[in-house]
């Protein structure tokens, strides 16, 4: 159980009253008279995020008031309650009335308690929440702990989170859930036909690798997750400016979120055969780095011309997707921090997803809304596929022109998926640039919660 939850009976837990501006008068009328006067004197109005602790006559906290958005507000945030762990004094609390969505509010509370404390002491909030009766506290704990795993991996700087350390994190997860793991390292990538993964990572002193985890009954439906594990991206010889490199430790966010999703799947014991593939590399600059207009073979066979060395994520995913596709999984999903174009189009909070499976597309959208894990479908627009053509190779990894960058990346990856019964590609950001309730600045768990809900519905 997540440590934020108070599992022992606590009759004295302090009540939290959720308020909107429209409901404030009714809530105030039910308070003790002294509490009403204190709230009025404090100027409390129930605006979103407004917090007030109401004292009793003996100086204890009798009630906590917390403002929510109106349910139909344009900026309605179901995770508003995630601000509470950072506002409440030490103690045990309970929801005295129902927020708009009790389950999401309890999850937000758990997510809002996250602190990254590897390098500087960061004590978790000394608050506990009595889980509301209507929610599955174990399921919420599973989700919050998986999100913390993704955040921890992304927040860890690259000097302590290279390809080897990422493999160690996968190994620890495999050990915890009894999964098997195999890792192909360095020159073995060439021997075993992963030329694009090797090409991206060969300039680093830290050897590239392909991490392969399997779990579950082989007779169950095959679900394969592929996560981009670029542990740091300089851009290669097409070097990024320093401002763009500042958060490139997050470029393994696809791998981190795939591991969060895998953790939830294994912890819940879903009835599927899980496989996780993570190409873990560092895109560095050295005399042996891949160069613009170099041409490499791919595992699948087509040759790839390097239009830009900073479009490296799709290269490592191409080999991994081709490998995954060889066993024709029932569902193949890849996550990666891939394009700035996706951020220009949809911003940091709304990752685009791509699939030609209409049922899958609708299911993803439905669960994204229900889980407050926003995703937005974008098209695999066939007429743009010719933009990937090369004059001297089968395909170019980064077509010139600058248009539709997220779409052309998805179309590039689609060329390496043929046998899978269904394929989903998600172009995540993996980072919260400005703190919001339950989402501190830094590494973020994106898409994993929505996809887990979908998988639970299908294979629970």
Protein backbone atom coordinates (compact mmCIF):
# COMPACT_ATOMS: atom_id res chain seq x y z
CA UNK A 1 0.00 0.00 0.00
CA UNK A 2 1.25 3.49 -0.83
CA UNK A 3 2.61 5.17 2.33
CA UNK A 4 0.25 8.13 1.86
CA UNK A 5 -2.69 5.92 2.79
CA UNK A 6 -3.71 5.34 6.40
CA UNK A 7 -4.86 1.73 6.52
CA UNK A 8 -5.50 1.48 10.27
CA UNK A 9 -8.91 2.70 11.54
CA UNK A 10 -8.59 6.38 12.55
CA UNK A 11 -11.85 7.80 13.90
CA UNK A 12 -10.18 11.13 14.60
CA UNK A 13 -9.09 11.76 10.99
CA UNK A 14 -9.58 15.42 10.10
CA UNK A 15 -12.34 15.96 7.52
CA UNK A 16 -11.55 17.62 4.20
CA UNK A 17 -14.52 19.45 2.69
CA UNK A 18 -14.37 20.03 -1.06
CA UNK A 19 -15.98 23.28 -2.16
CA UNK A 20 -16.76 25.09 -5.38
CA UNK A 21 -17.73 28.73 -5.54
CA UNK A 22 -21.30 27.69 -6.31
CA UNK A 23 -21.49 25.19 -3.43
CA UNK A 24 -19.74 27.31 -0.80
CA UNK A 25 -22.86 28.80 0.75
CA UNK A 26 -24.39 25.35 1.30
CA UNK A 27 -21.16 23.92 2.73
CA UNK A 28 -20.68 26.92 5.03
CA UNK A 29 -24.20 26.55 6.43
CA UNK A 30 -23.34 23.07 7.73
CA UNK A 31 -20.23 24.23 9.59
CA UNK A 32 -20.19 25.13 13.29
CA UNK A 33 -20.95 28.80 13.82
CA UNK A 34 -17.43 29.66 14.98
CA UNK A 35 -15.98 27.97 11.88
CA UNK A 36 -18.35 29.95 9.67
CA UNK A 37 -17.17 33.22 11.23
CA UNK A 38 -13.51 32.23 10.85
CA UNK A 39 -13.99 31.34 7.17
CA UNK A 40 -15.81 34.61 6.52
CA UNK A 41 -13.10 36.63 8.31
CA UNK A 42 -10.47 34.80 6.25
CA UNK A 43 -12.17 35.77 3.00
CA UNK A 44 -12.77 32.18 1.97
CA UNK A 45 -14.85 31.86 -1.22
CA UNK A 46 -14.21 28.35 -2.55
CA UNK A 47 -12.22 29.40 -5.60
CA UNK A 48 -10.16 26.60 -7.21
CA UNK A 49 -7.16 25.61 -5.12
CA UNK A 50 -8.13 27.83 -2.16
CA UNK A 51 -7.14 26.15 1.12
CA UNK A 52 -8.20 26.95 4.65
CA UNK A 53 -7.78 25.04 7.91
CA UNK A 54 -10.60 25.81 10.36
CA UNK A 55 -9.60 25.70 14.04
CA UNK A 56 -11.64 24.30 16.90
CA UNK A 57 -12.04 26.13 20.20
CA UNK A 58 -9.07 24.23 21.64
CA UNK A 59 -6.75 25.15 18.77
CA UNK A 60 -6.90 21.87 16.83
CA UNK A 61 -7.87 21.64 13.16
CA UNK A 62 -11.56 20.86 13.00
CA UNK A 63 -12.09 20.95 9.21
CA UNK A 64 -10.11 21.67 6.07
CA UNK A 65 -11.70 23.54 3.19
CA UNK A 66 -10.36 23.05 -0.32
CA UNK A 67 -11.66 24.68 -3.47
CA UNK A 68 -12.31 22.77 -6.70
CA UNK A 69 -13.11 23.90 -10.22
CA UNK A 70 -16.72 23.90 -11.28
CA UNK A 71 -17.31 20.59 -13.11
CA UNK A 72 -18.08 22.39 -16.38
CA UNK A 73 -15.21 24.91 -16.11
CA UNK A 74 -12.99 25.24 -19.17
CA UNK A 75 -9.87 24.63 -17.08
CA UNK A 76 -11.38 21.89 -14.90
CA UNK A 77 -8.56 19.86 -13.33
CA UNK A 78 -9.60 16.48 -11.87
CA UNK A 79 -6.19 16.36 -10.15
CA UNK A 80 -6.71 19.60 -8.20
CA UNK A 81 -6.66 17.61 -4.93
CA UNK A 82 -3.05 16.70 -5.65
CA UNK A 83 -2.04 20.04 -4.13
CA UNK A 84 -3.25 18.95 -0.68
CA UNK A 85 -0.21 16.91 0.49
CA UNK A 86 1.91 20.05 0.15
CA UNK A 87 -0.61 22.25 2.00
CA UNK A 88 -1.83 20.13 4.89
CA UNK A 89 -0.17 20.15 8.31
CA UNK A 90 1.05 16.77 9.55
CA UNK A 91 -1.81 14.47 10.43
CA UNK A 92 -4.40 12.00 9.19
CA UNK A 93 -7.23 13.18 6.97
CA UNK A 94 -10.34 11.89 5.23
CA UNK A 95 -12.64 13.11 2.49
CA UNK A 96 -15.76 14.39 4.26
CA UNK A 97 -17.69 14.89 1.04
CA UNK A 98 -17.24 13.71 -2.52
CA UNK A 99 -15.06 15.63 -4.96
CA UNK A 100 -16.13 15.44 -8.60
CA UNK A 101 -14.36 12.07 -9.03
CA UNK A 102 -13.39 10.38 -5.77
CA UNK A 103 -11.03 7.88 -7.37
CA UNK A 104 -9.10 10.50 -9.33
CA UNK A 105 -8.95 12.77 -6.28
CA UNK A 106 -7.46 9.95 -4.18
CA UNK A 107 -4.99 9.15 -6.97
CA UNK A 108 -4.09 12.85 -7.26
CA UNK A 109 -3.45 12.93 -3.51
CA UNK A 110 -1.01 10.02 -3.84
CA UNK A 111 0.68 11.47 -6.94
CA UNK A 112 0.98 14.83 -5.22
CA UNK A 113 2.99 13.31 -2.38
CA UNK A 114 5.90 12.44 -4.73
CA UNK A 115 9.34 13.84 -3.91
CA UNK A 116 12.60 13.15 -5.72
CA UNK A 117 15.19 12.83 -3.00
CA UNK A 118 18.14 10.97 -4.47
CA UNK A 119 20.56 13.90 -4.31
CA UNK A 120 19.04 16.23 -1.73
CA UNK A 121 17.03 15.34 1.33
CA UNK A 122 13.34 15.57 0.45
CA UNK A 123 11.09 14.26 3.19
CA UNK A 124 7.69 13.08 1.96
CA UNK A 125 4.74 15.00 3.38
CA UNK A 126 3.86 13.91 6.93
CA UNK A 127 0.21 13.48 6.00
CA UNK A 128 -1.93 10.39 5.59
CA UNK A 129 -5.27 9.90 3.88
CA UNK A 130 -7.89 7.40 4.97
CA UNK A 131 -8.83 5.82 1.63
CA UNK A 132 -12.42 6.59 0.66
CA UNK A 133 -14.64 3.52 0.94
CA UNK A 134 -15.62 3.66 -2.72
CA UNK A 135 -12.10 3.36 -4.13
CA UNK A 136 -9.65 0.48 -4.55
CA UNK A 137 -6.69 1.77 -2.53
CA UNK A 138 -4.46 -1.10 -3.70
CA UNK A 139 -5.09 -0.21 -7.35
CA UNK A 140 -4.38 3.47 -6.67
CA UNK A 141 -1.19 2.52 -4.84
CA UNK A 142 -0.10 0.39 -7.79
CA UNK A 143 -0.59 3.31 -10.14
CA UNK A 144 1.10 5.89 -7.90
CA UNK A 145 4.12 3.66 -7.30
CA UNK A 146 4.50 3.01 -11.03
CA UNK A 147 4.31 6.75 -11.71
CA UNK A 148 7.00 7.32 -9.08
CA UNK A 149 9.20 4.75 -10.83
CA UNK A 150 8.89 6.60 -14.14
CA UNK A 151 9.52 9.96 -12.48
CA UNK A 152 12.57 8.69 -10.58
CA UNK A 153 14.15 7.20 -13.70
CA UNK A 154 13.60 10.36 -15.75
CA UNK A 155 14.70 12.73 -12.98
CA UNK A 156 17.97 10.86 -12.44
CA UNK A 157 20.73 12.68 -14.37
CA UNK A 158 22.47 10.88 -17.18
CA UNK A 159 25.75 10.40 -15.33
CA UNK A 160 23.81 8.00 -13.07
CA UNK A 161 21.28 6.78 -15.66
CA UNK A 162 23.14 5.51 -18.68
CA UNK A 163 22.34 2.40 -20.72
CA UNK A 164 23.82 0.07 -18.09
CA UNK A 165 21.93 1.69 -15.22
CA UNK A 166 18.70 1.56 -17.22
CA UNK A 167 19.30 -2.15 -17.75
CA UNK A 168 19.83 -2.50 -13.99
CA UNK A 169 16.44 -0.87 -13.37
CA UNK A 170 14.79 -3.36 -15.72
CA UNK A 171 16.62 -6.21 -14.00
CA UNK A 172 15.34 -5.03 -10.61
CA UNK A 173 11.78 -4.96 -11.96
CA UNK A 174 12.22 -8.44 -13.46
CA UNK A 175 13.49 -9.77 -10.13
CA UNK A 176 10.56 -8.24 -8.26
CA UNK A 177 7.93 -9.88 -10.48
CA UNK A 178 9.68 -13.07 -11.55
CA UNK A 179 10.19 -12.01 -15.16
CA UNK A 180 13.10 -13.07 -17.36
CA UNK A 181 15.54 -10.62 -18.91
CA UNK A 182 18.10 -10.74 -21.68
CA UNK A 183 20.46 -7.91 -22.65
CA UNK A 184 22.41 -7.63 -25.92
CA UNK A 185 25.38 -5.28 -25.45
CA UNK A 186 27.82 -3.40 -27.68
CA UNK A 187 29.31 -5.26 -30.65
CA UNK A 188 26.84 -8.09 -30.09
CA UNK A 189 24.21 -5.75 -31.51
CA UNK A 190 25.97 -5.99 -34.88
CA UNK A 191 26.38 -9.75 -34.58
CA UNK A 192 22.69 -10.21 -33.78
CA UNK A 193 21.49 -7.76 -36.45
CA UNK A 194 20.52 -4.55 -34.68
CA UNK A 195 22.51 -2.13 -36.85
CA UNK A 196 20.48 1.03 -36.19
CA UNK A 197 20.65 0.68 -32.40
CA UNK A 198 24.39 0.19 -32.66
CA UNK A 199 24.79 3.13 -35.07
CA UNK A 200 23.10 5.57 -32.69
CA UNK A 201 25.02 4.43 -29.61
CA UNK A 202 28.47 3.62 -31.00
CA UNK A 203 30.00 7.06 -30.34
CA UNK A 204 29.45 6.84 -26.59
CA UNK A 205 31.94 5.34 -24.16
CA UNK A 206 28.89 3.64 -22.60
CA UNK A 207 27.95 0.70 -24.78
CA UNK A 208 24.47 0.62 -26.34
CA UNK A 209 22.25 -2.33 -25.58
CA UNK A 210 18.86 -3.88 -26.25
CA UNK A 211 17.02 -4.89 -23.08
CA UNK A 212 14.43 -7.66 -23.46
CA UNK A 213 12.04 -8.57 -20.59
CA UNK A 214 9.37 -11.27 -20.77
CA UNK A 215 6.67 -12.19 -18.25
CA UNK A 216 3.44 -14.14 -18.10
CA UNK A 217 1.86 -17.25 -19.54
CA UNK A 218 3.09 -17.82 -23.13
CA UNK A 219 -0.39 -19.06 -24.08
CA UNK A 220 -2.00 -15.71 -23.23
CA UNK A 221 -2.37 -12.88 -25.78
CA UNK A 222 0.98 -11.32 -26.64
CA UNK A 223 1.36 -7.65 -25.72
CA UNK A 224 4.74 -6.08 -26.49
CA UNK A 225 5.87 -2.69 -25.21
CA UNK A 226 8.78 -0.83 -26.82
CA UNK A 227 10.28 2.21 -25.10
CA UNK A 228 12.82 4.70 -26.42
CA UNK A 229 15.80 4.58 -24.05
CA UNK A 230 18.09 7.40 -25.23
CA UNK A 231 19.76 8.13 -21.90
CA UNK A 232 21.17 11.41 -23.14
CA UNK A 233 20.77 13.07 -26.50
CA UNK A 234 23.36 15.60 -27.60
CA UNK A 235 21.80 15.56 -31.05
CA UNK A 236 24.92 13.86 -32.37
CA UNK A 237 26.91 15.74 -34.99
CA UNK A 238 23.75 17.77 -35.70
CA UNK A 239 24.40 19.14 -32.23
CA UNK A 240 21.58 20.59 -30.19
CA UNK A 241 22.00 24.10 -28.76
CA UNK A 242 22.76 24.08 -25.04
CA UNK A 243 19.26 25.30 -24.18
CA UNK A 244 17.75 22.27 -25.92
CA UNK A 245 20.16 19.91 -24.15
CA UNK A 246 19.23 21.02 -20.64
CA UNK A 247 16.54 18.39 -20.11
CA UNK A 248 17.83 15.71 -22.46
CA UNK A 249 18.22 13.37 -19.52
CA UNK A 250 14.48 12.88 -20.12
CA UNK A 251 15.06 11.36 -23.56
CA UNK A 252 14.70 7.91 -22.04
CA UNK A 253 11.18 8.89 -20.93
CA UNK A 254 9.63 6.35 -23.28
CA UNK A 255 11.57 3.56 -21.59
CA UNK A 256 10.68 4.91 -18.13
CA UNK A 257 6.98 5.00 -18.94
CA UNK A 258 7.04 1.57 -20.55
CA UNK A 259 8.56 0.26 -17.31
CA UNK A 260 5.86 2.02 -15.28
CA UNK A 261 3.24 0.35 -17.46
CA UNK A 262 4.97 -3.03 -17.18
CA UNK A 263 5.09 -2.64 -13.41
CA UNK A 264 1.33 -2.06 -13.27
CA UNK A 265 0.64 -5.01 -15.59
CA UNK A 266 2.73 -7.46 -13.60
CA UNK A 267 1.56 -6.19 -10.23
CA UNK A 268 -2.08 -6.59 -11.30
CA UNK A 269 -1.41 -10.02 -12.78
CA UNK A 270 -3.12 -9.28 -16.09
CA UNK A 271 -3.78 -12.32 -18.28
CA UNK A 272 -1.33 -11.54 -21.04
CA UNK A 273 2.14 -12.54 -22.16
CA UNK A 274 4.17 -9.36 -21.69
CA UNK A 275 7.33 -8.46 -23.54
CA UNK A 276 9.25 -5.22 -23.00
CA UNK A 277 11.96 -4.09 -25.42
CA UNK A 278 14.13 -1.09 -24.61
CA UNK A 279 16.92 0.05 -26.95
CA UNK A 280 19.19 1.86 -24.45
CA UNK A 281 21.79 4.18 -25.96
CA UNK A 282 23.51 7.51 -25.55
CA UNK A 283 23.61 9.73 -28.64
CA UNK A 284 27.08 11.24 -28.32
CA UNK A 285 29.66 13.11 -30.36
CA UNK A 286 32.96 11.43 -31.26
CA UNK A 287 35.11 10.56 -34.25
CA UNK A 288 33.11 7.40 -34.86
CA UNK A 289 29.67 9.02 -34.54
CA UNK A 290 27.16 8.53 -37.34
CA UNK A 291 27.23 11.43 -39.79
CA UNK A 292 24.55 13.22 -41.77
CA UNK A 293 23.93 11.32 -45.04
CA UNK A 294 25.50 8.11 -43.73
CA UNK A 295 23.49 5.06 -44.72
CA UNK A 296 22.88 2.04 -42.49
CA UNK A 297 20.92 -1.16 -42.94
CA UNK A 298 18.06 -1.87 -40.58
CA UNK A 299 17.13 -5.12 -38.90
CA UNK A 300 14.09 -5.39 -41.16
CA UNK A 301 16.21 -4.88 -44.28
CA UNK A 302 15.50 -1.41 -45.74
CA UNK A 303 18.50 0.91 -45.79
CA UNK A 304 18.21 4.19 -43.90
CA UNK A 305 19.85 7.47 -44.89
CA UNK A 306 20.62 9.76 -41.96
CA UNK A 307 18.97 13.05 -42.80
CA UNK A 308 19.61 14.30 -39.27
CA UNK A 309 21.56 12.67 -36.43
CA UNK A 310 19.16 14.30 -33.96
CA UNK A 311 16.33 12.11 -35.25
CA UNK A 312 17.92 9.17 -33.47
CA UNK A 313 14.96 7.94 -31.43
CA UNK A 314 13.09 6.61 -34.44
CA UNK A 315 16.23 4.74 -35.51
CA UNK A 316 16.59 2.73 -32.31
CA UNK A 317 12.83 2.15 -32.17
CA UNK A 318 12.86 0.90 -35.78
CA UNK A 319 15.13 -2.02 -34.97
CA UNK A 320 13.29 -2.79 -31.75
CA UNK A 321 9.88 -2.63 -33.43
CA UNK A 322 11.05 -4.88 -36.25
CA UNK A 323 12.30 -7.39 -33.67
CA UNK A 324 9.02 -7.25 -31.76
CA UNK A 325 7.05 -7.60 -34.99
CA UNK A 326 8.77 -10.86 -35.86
CA UNK A 327 6.59 -12.75 -33.38
CA UNK A 328 3.38 -11.05 -34.55
CA UNK A 329 2.10 -9.84 -31.16
CA UNK A 330 -1.60 -9.25 -30.64
CA UNK A 331 -0.83 -5.67 -29.58
CA UNK A 332 2.40 -3.76 -30.15
CA UNK A 333 2.81 -0.42 -28.35
CA UNK A 334 5.73 1.99 -28.51
CA UNK A 335 6.34 5.10 -26.41
CA UNK A 336 9.05 7.65 -27.02
CA UNK A 337 10.03 11.28 -26.47
CA UNK A 338 10.41 11.76 -30.18
CA UNK A 339 9.53 15.09 -31.75
CA UNK A 340 9.45 18.76 -30.93
CA UNK A 341 6.74 18.96 -33.59
CA UNK A 342 4.35 17.14 -31.24
CA UNK A 343 4.99 19.78 -28.57
CA UNK A 344 4.45 22.61 -31.06
CA UNK A 345 1.14 21.07 -32.13
CA UNK A 346 -0.24 19.92 -28.78
CA UNK A 347 2.00 21.25 -26.00
CA UNK A 348 3.72 19.30 -23.20
CA UNK A 349 0.57 17.89 -21.54
CA UNK A 350 -1.21 16.31 -24.52
CA UNK A 351 0.80 13.61 -26.33
CA UNK A 352 -0.39 12.52 -29.78
CA UNK A 353 -1.04 8.87 -30.54
CA UNK A 354 -1.26 7.02 -33.83
CA UNK A 355 -2.96 3.81 -34.89
CA UNK A 356 -4.93 2.45 -37.83
CA UNK A 357 -7.00 0.24 -35.52
CA UNK A 358 -10.24 2.19 -35.12
CA UNK A 359 -11.44 0.17 -32.12
CA UNK A 360 -8.10 0.67 -30.39
CA UNK A 361 -8.16 4.39 -31.19
CA UNK A 362 -11.58 4.84 -29.58
CA UNK A 363 -10.60 2.75 -26.55
CA UNK A 364 -7.44 4.80 -26.01
CA UNK A 365 -9.40 8.06 -26.17
CA UNK A 366 -12.03 6.78 -23.75
CA UNK A 367 -9.54 5.59 -21.15
CA UNK A 368 -7.38 8.71 -21.52
CA UNK A 369 -10.39 10.82 -20.55
CA UNK A 370 -11.42 8.54 -17.69
CA UNK A 371 -7.90 8.40 -16.22
CA UNK A 372 -7.10 12.11 -16.68
CA UNK A 373 -4.11 10.94 -18.73
CA UNK A 374 -4.64 13.16 -21.79
CA UNK A 375 -3.92 11.80 -25.29
CA UNK A 376 -4.99 13.06 -28.69
CA UNK A 377 -5.23 11.03 -31.89
CA UNK A 378 -3.23 12.19 -34.91
CA UNK A 379 -3.40 10.68 -38.41
CA UNK A 380 -1.04 8.26 -40.10
CA UNK A 381 -1.48 10.43 -43.17
CA UNK A 382 -0.50 8.26 -46.14
CA UNK A 383 0.15 11.06 -48.64
CA UNK A 384 3.06 12.23 -46.47
CA UNK A 385 4.76 8.83 -46.60
CA UNK A 386 6.60 9.76 -49.80
CA UNK A 387 8.33 12.56 -47.90
CA UNK A 388 10.50 9.84 -46.31
CA UNK A 389 11.90 8.76 -49.68
CA UNK A 390 15.65 8.90 -50.20
CA UNK A 391 17.38 9.19 -53.58
CA UNK A 392 20.06 6.66 -52.66
CA UNK A 393 18.57 4.57 -49.82
CA UNK A 394 15.18 3.04 -49.08
CA UNK A 395 14.19 5.66 -46.52
CA UNK A 396 15.40 8.90 -44.93
CA UNK A 397 15.06 9.28 -41.17
CA UNK A 398 14.38 13.04 -41.23
CA UNK A 399 12.80 14.52 -44.34
CA UNK A 400 13.60 18.14 -45.11
CA UNK A 401 10.95 20.84 -45.01
CA UNK A 402 10.04 20.85 -41.35
CA UNK A 403 6.34 20.10 -41.83
CA UNK A 404 4.31 17.44 -39.93
CA UNK A 405 7.32 16.19 -37.98
CA UNK A 406 5.38 14.00 -35.56
CA UNK A 407 3.36 12.44 -38.38
CA UNK A 408 6.40 11.66 -40.53
CA UNK A 409 8.11 10.10 -37.51
CA UNK A 410 5.06 7.86 -37.01
CA UNK A 411 5.06 6.98 -40.71
CA UNK A 412 8.76 6.10 -40.48
CA UNK A 413 8.09 3.70 -37.61
CA UNK A 414 5.05 2.23 -39.36
CA UNK A 415 7.34 0.90 -42.08
CA UNK A 416 8.87 -1.46 -39.52
CA UNK A 417 5.57 -2.96 -38.33
CA UNK A 418 3.75 -5.47 -40.53
CA UNK A 419 2.83 -8.66 -38.69
CA UNK A 420 1.50 -7.24 -35.39
CA UNK A 421 -2.29 -7.54 -35.24
CA UNK A 422 -2.56 -4.01 -33.86
CA UNK A 423 -0.04 -1.20 -33.31
CA UNK A 424 -0.14 1.96 -31.19
CA UNK A 425 2.52 4.68 -31.28
CA UNK A 426 2.61 7.48 -28.68
CA UNK A 427 4.89 10.53 -28.98
CA UNK A 428 5.17 11.57 -25.31
CA UNK A 429 7.02 14.46 -23.68
CA UNK A 430 7.73 12.75 -20.36
CA UNK A 431 8.25 16.02 -18.52
CA UNK A 432 6.23 18.62 -16.61
CA UNK A 433 7.84 22.01 -17.34
CA UNK A 434 5.80 23.90 -14.74
CA UNK A 435 4.43 22.32 -11.57
CA UNK A 436 0.68 21.67 -11.33
CA UNK A 437 -1.35 19.83 -8.67
CA UNK A 438 -0.11 16.21 -8.44
CA UNK A 439 2.45 16.91 -11.21
CA UNK A 440 5.69 18.39 -9.85
CA UNK A 441 8.15 19.96 -12.23
CA UNK A 442 10.33 17.24 -13.75
CA UNK A 443 9.91 13.73 -15.08
CA UNK A 444 6.33 12.66 -15.72
CA UNK A 445 4.36 9.49 -16.25
CA UNK A 446 2.41 9.97 -19.49
CA UNK A 447 0.18 7.53 -21.39
CA UNK A 448 0.98 4.61 -19.06
CA UNK A 449 -2.14 5.03 -16.89
CA UNK A 450 -4.51 5.24 -19.86
CA UNK A 451 -2.93 2.26 -21.59
CA UNK A 452 -2.99 0.21 -18.40
CA UNK A 453 -6.72 0.89 -18.01
CA UNK A 454 -7.24 -0.29 -21.59
CA UNK A 455 -5.18 -3.47 -21.02
CA UNK A 456 -7.02 -4.14 -17.73
CA UNK A 457 -10.33 -3.95 -19.56
CA UNK A 458 -9.15 -6.38 -22.24
CA UNK A 459 -7.00 -8.77 -20.22
CA UNK A 460 -7.96 -8.28 -16.57
